[in-house]
Each structure stands twice: as C-alpha cells, then as structure tokens.
CSV table of C-alpha atoms and ligand atoms in Angstrom, one decimal:
chain,number,residue,atom,x,y,z
M,7,MET,CA,2.5,-3.6,84.8
M,8,LEU,CA,5.4,-3.3,82.3
M,9,ARG,CA,4.5,-4.5,78.9
M,10,ILE,CA,7.3,-5.1,76.4
M,11,GLU,CA,6.2,-5.7,72.8
M,12,ASN,CA,8.6,-7.0,70.1
M,13,LEU,CA,11.6,-5.2,71.5
M,14,THR,CA,14.7,-5.2,69.4
M,15,CYS,CA,17.9,-3.3,70.4
M,16,GLY,CA,21.6,-3.6,69.8
M,17,TYR,CA,24.8,-1.8,69.0
M,18,GLY,CA,25.4,-0.7,65.4
M,19,ALA,CA,24.3,-3.5,63.1
M,20,PHE,CA,24.5,-6.1,65.9
M,21,GLN,CA,21.2,-7.1,67.6
M,22,ALA,CA,21.7,-7.9,71.3
M,23,VAL,CA,18.0,-8.4,71.8
M,24,SER,CA,15.5,-9.6,69.1
M,25,GLY,CA,11.8,-9.4,69.2
M,26,LEU,CA,11.3,-9.7,73.0
M,27,SER,CA,7.7,-9.6,74.2
M,28,VAL,CA,6.9,-10.0,77.8
M,29,THR,CA,4.5,-8.7,80.4
M,30,LEU,CA,5.4,-8.2,84.1
M,31,ARG,CA,2.7,-8.6,86.6
M,32,PRO,CA,2.5,-5.8,89.2
M,33,GLY,CA,4.0,-6.6,92.6
M,34,THR,CA,6.1,-9.5,91.4
M,35,ILE,CA,9.7,-10.4,90.9
M,36,THR,CA,10.6,-11.5,87.4
M,37,GLY,CA,14.0,-13.3,87.1
M,38,LEU,CA,15.6,-12.5,83.7
M,39,MET,CA,18.1,-15.4,83.1
M,40,GLY,CA,20.5,-16.6,80.5
M,41,ALA,CA,24.2,-17.1,79.9
M,42,ASN,CA,26.8,-14.4,79.6
M,43,GLY,CA,26.1,-12.3,76.5
M,44,ALA,CA,22.5,-13.4,76.2
M,45,GLY,CA,21.2,-9.8,76.2
M,46,LYS,CA,20.0,-9.4,79.8
M,47,SER,CA,21.8,-6.1,80.5
M,48,SER,CA,20.9,-4.8,77.1
M,49,THR,CA,17.3,-5.5,77.8
M,50,LEU,CA,17.4,-3.6,81.1
M,51,MET,CA,19.3,-0.7,79.6
M,52,CYS,CA,16.8,-0.5,76.8
M,53,ILE,CA,13.9,-0.4,79.2
M,54,ALA,CA,15.7,2.4,81.1
M,55,GLY,CA,16.1,4.2,77.8
M,56,HIS,CA,19.9,4.1,77.8
M,57,VAL,CA,20.1,1.8,74.8
M,58,ALA,CA,17.8,2.9,72.0
M,59,ALA,CA,15.1,0.4,70.8
M,60,LYS,CA,15.3,-0.3,67.1
M,61,GLN,CA,11.9,-1.8,67.1
M,62,GLY,CA,9.2,-2.5,69.6
M,63,ARG,CA,7.1,-0.6,72.2
M,64,LEU,CA,7.1,-0.4,76.0
M,65,TRP,CA,4.2,0.5,78.4
M,66,LEU,CA,4.4,1.1,82.1
M,67,GLY,CA,0.8,0.6,83.2
M,68,GLU,CA,-1.4,2.5,80.7
M,69,ARG,CA,1.4,4.8,79.7
M,70,GLU,CA,3.6,4.2,76.7
M,71,VAL,CA,7.2,5.0,77.6
M,72,THR,CA,8.8,4.2,74.3
M,73,PRO,CA,9.2,7.8,73.2
M,74,LEU,CA,10.5,9.0,76.6
M,75,SER,CA,14.1,10.0,77.5
M,76,PRO,CA,15.9,8.1,80.3
M,77,THR,CA,15.1,10.9,82.8
M,78,GLU,CA,11.4,11.0,81.8
M,79,ARG,CA,11.3,7.2,82.3
M,80,VAL,CA,12.7,7.7,85.8
M,81,ARG,CA,9.9,10.2,86.4
M,82,SER,CA,7.4,7.7,85.1
M,83,GLY,CA,8.5,5.2,87.6
M,84,ILE,CA,11.4,3.1,86.1
M,85,ALA,CA,14.7,2.8,88.0
M,86,ILE,CA,17.7,0.7,87.5
M,87,SER,CA,20.6,-0.6,89.6
M,88,PRO,CA,22.9,-1.2,86.7
M,89,GLU,CA,25.5,-3.9,86.1
M,90,GLY,CA,28.8,-2.8,87.7
M,91,ARG,CA,26.7,-0.5,89.9
M,92,ARG,CA,28.1,2.7,88.3
M,93,LEU,CA,28.2,4.7,91.5
M,94,PHE,CA,29.6,8.2,91.7
M,95,LYS,CA,32.8,7.0,93.5
M,96,ASP,CA,34.1,10.4,94.4
M,97,LEU,CA,30.8,11.4,96.0
M,98,THR,CA,29.6,10.4,99.5
M,99,VAL,CA,26.9,7.8,100.2
M,100,GLU,CA,24.5,10.7,101.0
M,101,ASP,CA,25.3,12.5,97.8
M,102,ASN,CA,24.8,9.4,95.7
M,103,LEU,CA,21.4,9.1,97.3
M,104,LYS,CA,20.7,12.7,96.5
M,105,VAL,CA,21.5,12.1,92.8
M,106,GLY,CA,19.0,9.2,92.8
M,107,GLY,CA,16.3,11.6,94.3
M,108,LEU,CA,17.0,14.5,91.9
M,109,ILE,CA,13.6,14.2,90.3
M,110,HIS,CA,11.9,15.0,93.6
M,111,PRO,CA,11.8,18.2,95.6
M,112,VAL,CA,14.8,18.8,97.9
M,113,ALA,CA,12.4,19.1,100.8
M,114,GLU,CA,11.5,15.4,100.4
M,115,PHE,CA,15.1,14.2,100.4
M,116,LYS,CA,15.4,13.4,104.0
M,117,ARG,CA,12.2,11.3,104.1
M,118,ASP,CA,13.3,9.3,101.1
M,119,ARG,CA,16.8,8.9,102.4
M,120,ASP,CA,15.6,7.7,105.7
M,121,ARG,CA,13.4,5.1,104.0
M,122,VAL,CA,16.5,3.7,102.2
M,123,LEU,CA,18.5,3.8,105.5
M,124,THR,CA,15.8,1.8,107.2
M,125,LEU,CA,16.0,-0.8,104.5
M,126,PHE,CA,19.9,-0.8,104.6
M,127,PRO,CA,21.0,0.4,108.0
M,128,ARG,CA,24.6,-0.2,107.0
M,129,LEU,CA,24.4,2.7,104.6
M,130,GLY,CA,23.5,5.0,107.5
M,131,GLU,CA,26.7,4.0,109.2
M,132,ARG,CA,28.7,4.9,106.1
M,133,ILE,CA,26.7,8.0,105.1
M,134,THR,CA,29.7,10.3,104.9
M,135,SER,CA,32.0,7.8,103.3
M,136,LEU,CA,32.9,8.1,99.6
M,137,ALA,CA,31.1,5.5,97.5
M,138,GLY,CA,34.5,4.3,96.2
M,139,ASN,CA,35.6,3.3,99.7
M,140,LEU,CA,32.7,1.0,100.3
M,141,SER,CA,32.9,-2.8,100.3
M,142,GLY,CA,31.2,-4.6,97.4
M,143,GLY,CA,28.2,-5.4,99.4
M,144,GLU,CA,27.8,-1.8,100.6
M,145,GLN,CA,28.1,-0.6,97.0
M,146,GLN,CA,25.4,-2.9,95.9
M,147,MET,CA,23.1,-1.6,98.7
M,148,LEU,CA,23.9,1.9,97.6
M,149,ALA,CA,23.2,1.2,94.0
M,150,ILE,CA,19.8,-0.2,94.9
M,151,GLY,CA,19.2,2.6,97.4
M,152,ARG,CA,20.0,5.2,94.8
M,153,ALA,CA,17.5,3.6,92.5
M,154,LEU,CA,14.9,3.6,95.2
M,155,MET,CA,15.3,7.3,95.9
M,156,ALA,CA,13.3,7.9,92.7
M,157,ARG,CA,10.4,6.0,94.3
M,158,PRO,CA,10.0,3.7,91.3
M,159,LYS,CA,7.1,1.5,90.4
M,160,LEU,CA,9.5,-0.8,88.6
M,161,ILE,CA,13.1,-1.5,89.8
M,162,MET,CA,15.5,-3.4,87.7
M,163,ILE,CA,18.6,-4.9,89.4
M,164,ASP,CA,21.4,-6.2,87.2
M,165,GLU,CA,23.7,-8.9,88.7
M,166,LEU,CA,22.6,-8.5,92.3
M,167,SER,CA,24.9,-11.0,93.9
M,168,LEU,CA,28.0,-10.9,91.7
M,169,GLY,CA,31.1,-10.9,93.9
M,170,LEU,CA,29.2,-10.5,97.2
M,171,MET,CA,29.4,-12.5,100.4
M,172,PRO,CA,26.4,-14.8,101.1
M,173,LYS,CA,25.4,-12.8,104.2
M,174,VAL,CA,25.1,-9.6,102.1
M,175,ILE,CA,23.3,-11.4,99.4
M,176,ASP,CA,20.7,-12.6,102.0
M,177,LEU,CA,20.3,-9.1,103.2
M,178,CYS,CA,19.7,-7.8,99.6
M,179,TYR,CA,17.2,-10.5,98.9
M,180,ARG,CA,15.3,-9.8,102.1
M,181,ALA,CA,15.1,-6.2,101.0
M,182,LEU,CA,13.7,-7.2,97.6
M,183,VAL,CA,11.0,-9.4,99.2
M,184,GLY,CA,10.1,-6.4,101.4
M,185,LEU,CA,9.8,-4.1,98.3
M,186,ARG,CA,7.6,-6.7,96.6
M,187,GLN,CA,5.4,-6.8,99.7
M,188,ASP,CA,5.0,-3.0,99.3
M,189,GLY,CA,3.8,-3.6,95.8
M,190,MET,CA,6.9,-2.8,93.8
M,191,THR,CA,7.5,-4.7,90.6
M,192,ILE,CA,11.0,-6.0,90.2
M,193,ILE,CA,13.2,-7.4,87.4
M,194,LEU,CA,16.1,-9.3,88.7
M,195,VAL,CA,19.1,-10.4,86.7
M,196,GLU,CA,21.2,-12.9,88.6
M,197,GLN,CA,23.8,-15.5,87.8
M,198,ASN,CA,22.8,-17.5,90.8
M,199,THR,CA,20.0,-19.7,89.4
M,200,ASP,CA,19.0,-21.3,92.7
M,201,ARG,CA,18.5,-17.9,94.3
M,202,VAL,CA,16.4,-16.5,91.5
M,203,LEU,CA,14.2,-19.6,91.3
M,204,ALA,CA,13.7,-19.4,95.0
M,205,VAL,CA,12.5,-15.8,95.1
M,206,ALA,CA,11.1,-15.0,91.7
M,207,ASP,CA,7.4,-15.3,90.7
M,208,ASP,CA,8.1,-15.4,87.0
M,209,VAL,CA,11.1,-16.3,84.9
M,210,CYS,CA,12.2,-15.4,81.4
M,211,VAL,CA,15.2,-17.0,79.8
M,212,LEU,CA,17.2,-15.4,77.0
M,213,GLU,CA,19.5,-17.1,74.6
M,214,SER,CA,21.4,-15.0,72.0
M,215,GLY,CA,19.0,-12.2,72.4
M,216,ARG,CA,15.8,-14.2,72.0
M,217,MET,CA,13.4,-15.4,74.7
M,218,VAL,CA,13.6,-19.2,74.8
M,219,TRP,CA,11.4,-19.7,77.9
M,220,SER,CA,9.0,-17.8,80.0
M,221,GLY,CA,6.6,-18.9,82.8
M,222,THR,CA,6.3,-19.1,86.5
M,223,ALA,CA,9.3,-19.8,88.7
M,224,ALA,CA,7.4,-22.9,89.9
M,225,ASP,CA,7.1,-24.2,86.3
M,226,ALA,CA,10.8,-23.3,85.7
M,227,ARG,CA,11.9,-25.4,88.7
M,228,ASN,CA,9.9,-28.4,87.4
M,229,ASP,CA,11.0,-28.2,83.8
M,230,SER,CA,14.0,-30.5,83.7
M,231,ASN,CA,14.8,-29.6,80.1
M,232,LEU,CA,15.0,-25.9,81.0
M,233,THR,CA,17.1,-26.4,84.1
M,234,ALA,CA,19.5,-28.7,82.3
M,235,ALA,CA,19.7,-26.9,79.0
M,236,PHE,CA,19.7,-23.2,80.0
M,237,LEU,CA,20.2,-22.9,83.7
M,238,GLY,CA,23.0,-25.3,84.3
M,239,LEU,CA,21.1,-27.3,86.9
M,240,HIS,CA,20.5,-31.0,87.0
A,302,ADP,N1,28.2,-1.4,74.4
A,302,ADP,C1,28.2,-2.5,73.6
A,302,ADP,N2,28.7,-2.4,72.4
A,302,ADP,C2,28.7,-3.5,71.6
A,302,ADP,N3,28.2,-4.7,71.9
A,302,ADP,C3,27.7,-4.8,73.2
A,302,ADP,C4,27.7,-3.7,74.1
A,302,ADP,N4,27.1,-4.2,75.2
A,302,ADP,C5,26.9,-5.5,75.0
A,302,ADP,N5,27.2,-5.8,73.8
A,302,ADP,C6,27.0,-7.2,73.2
A,302,ADP,O1,25.6,-7.5,73.3
A,302,ADP,C7,25.4,-8.8,73.6
A,302,ADP,C8,24.5,-8.9,74.8
A,302,ADP,O2,25.3,-8.4,75.9
A,302,ADP,P1,24.6,-8.1,77.3
A,302,ADP,O3,23.3,-7.5,77.1
A,302,ADP,O4,25.6,-7.4,78.2
A,302,ADP,O5,24.4,-9.6,77.9
A,302,ADP,P2,24.3,-10.2,79.3
A,302,ADP,O6,23.9,-9.0,80.2
A,302,ADP,O7,23.2,-11.2,79.2
A,302,ADP,O8,25.6,-10.8,79.7
A,302,ADP,C9,26.8,-9.5,73.8
A,302,ADP,O9,27.1,-10.1,72.6
A,302,ADP,C10,27.7,-8.3,74.0
A,302,ADP,O10,29.0,-8.5,73.6
A,303,MG,MG1,24.9,-8.3,81.9
C-alpha cells in the first residue's frame, strides 16, 4: 500500500532517519515504535512531505509520491494527525474540519463532516467551540477528524494517547479499528507499548533512526528480546 524504500531524512547534516525500507499492507495498522528521539515523528513528517527526503523513494499504491508537495500528497491520499496535534486554536471545531477538507469541493463538506461527527459525536457537541478551548481528548479527536476530512487512504497518527484519559484513549482506538475495517491503512506512533501491540497488525521498531525490528505484532509480542530491549516490557 505504502512502500518506503531506503528513506533518509534529517535536519541539516543530522540524519534523523537512515535507510528506512518498509511496506505497509493495505487495511492494516502498523505500529511505529521506539524511544524518544528514535525518528518516529521525522518518518511521518517525511512521508507527509513536510520534512524533505535526502534519499529514498515512496510509493502509495502504484503511484510514486516522492516528488509531490505536501498538498499533492494529501490529494493522493496521505493524511497526518501530527505530534502535538497542531490545531488551529483560534478557529472553531467546524472550521478546523473545513481546513482538513479543503482539497474537496465545498458542496461535499457537510457529508464529510457528518462522517467525522458520527465517528466522534463529542466533536458535534463542541462544533462551535474554539479548538483551543477543547480538552486534550477532544483535541486529539479533532486532529484525527481533520485528517479524515481529506478522505485519506493512509492516515498517520503521531502520539495518539499522550496525556489522554484511558476512556478517551479507548474511544480513539475503537475509531481506528473501525477505520481499518473500512479498509484504511494506518500508521500509529504510540508510547503505550501494550496498546500498540494489542491493536496493530504489524510493528516496526526504530532506534537512532534505523529500523532494528519489523514483523507482525504477534511475533513482536512473542519476541522476548525485542520486548525487553526496545519496548521496555518484561
Ligand atoms: N526540527 C528539528 N530540527 C533538528 N533536529 C530535530 C528536529 N526534529 C527532530 N529532531 C531530532 O531528530 C531526532 C528524531 O526526532 P523525532 O523524529 O522527533 O523522534 P521521535 O518522534 O521518535 O521522538 C532527534 O534526535 C531529534 O532531536
Ligand atoms: Mg515524536
């Protein structure tokens, strides 16, 4: 579905991600794991086109997206809910959703919005609130909702559960499972190892910008070296 070949990116001379190659299966959740600073967010931002690739190529289905701008990548079906959410805090919930749907005709906004509000009814109750006044959980739903407004084939969610209450985390995870059922491909970056391993189909582990492990989540759970060394489980 998404094919990453030998991807290298960074900031100035510093390489945050080195030689990453991975293929995502359509309609699956891939957990991208690793310690702080391992290069997870850089990987997602590079796939979205916000951080330039120094080397490597990317394909979404049959289409190579390496030369495309961030906006063209959204049009091709790649959306991100970024670390820190980066909402437009002075805009309402509705207007944040509008921004997410800018690549589609205005006439289709209501239909797309209503689909997001069905997934996250709480956003409907807060539709006229400023994004900056939402709780952390509501902001995360809005960040995911804004990404969904583009009708992506691939959605990347960075630090899904960071700072959220367990009930809200459950709700977001249920939404992800529903999206996967609908055929969407998902990359999930998450500190909470137990939760990723419980929901993901595949897992990639980064360490200092390099992939040190990849395989199915079932294999990851059974690999005691992996869980002890990289994932902090015993
Ligand atoms: N905008 C930036 N400028 C310079 N270095 C950065 C920037 N963003 C991240 N880095 C560095 O790149 C490395 C990987 O960071 P990041 O991709 O954010 O890791 P993770 O998301 O796994 O915590 C870290 O060493 C981090 O300090
Ligand atoms: Mg990060």
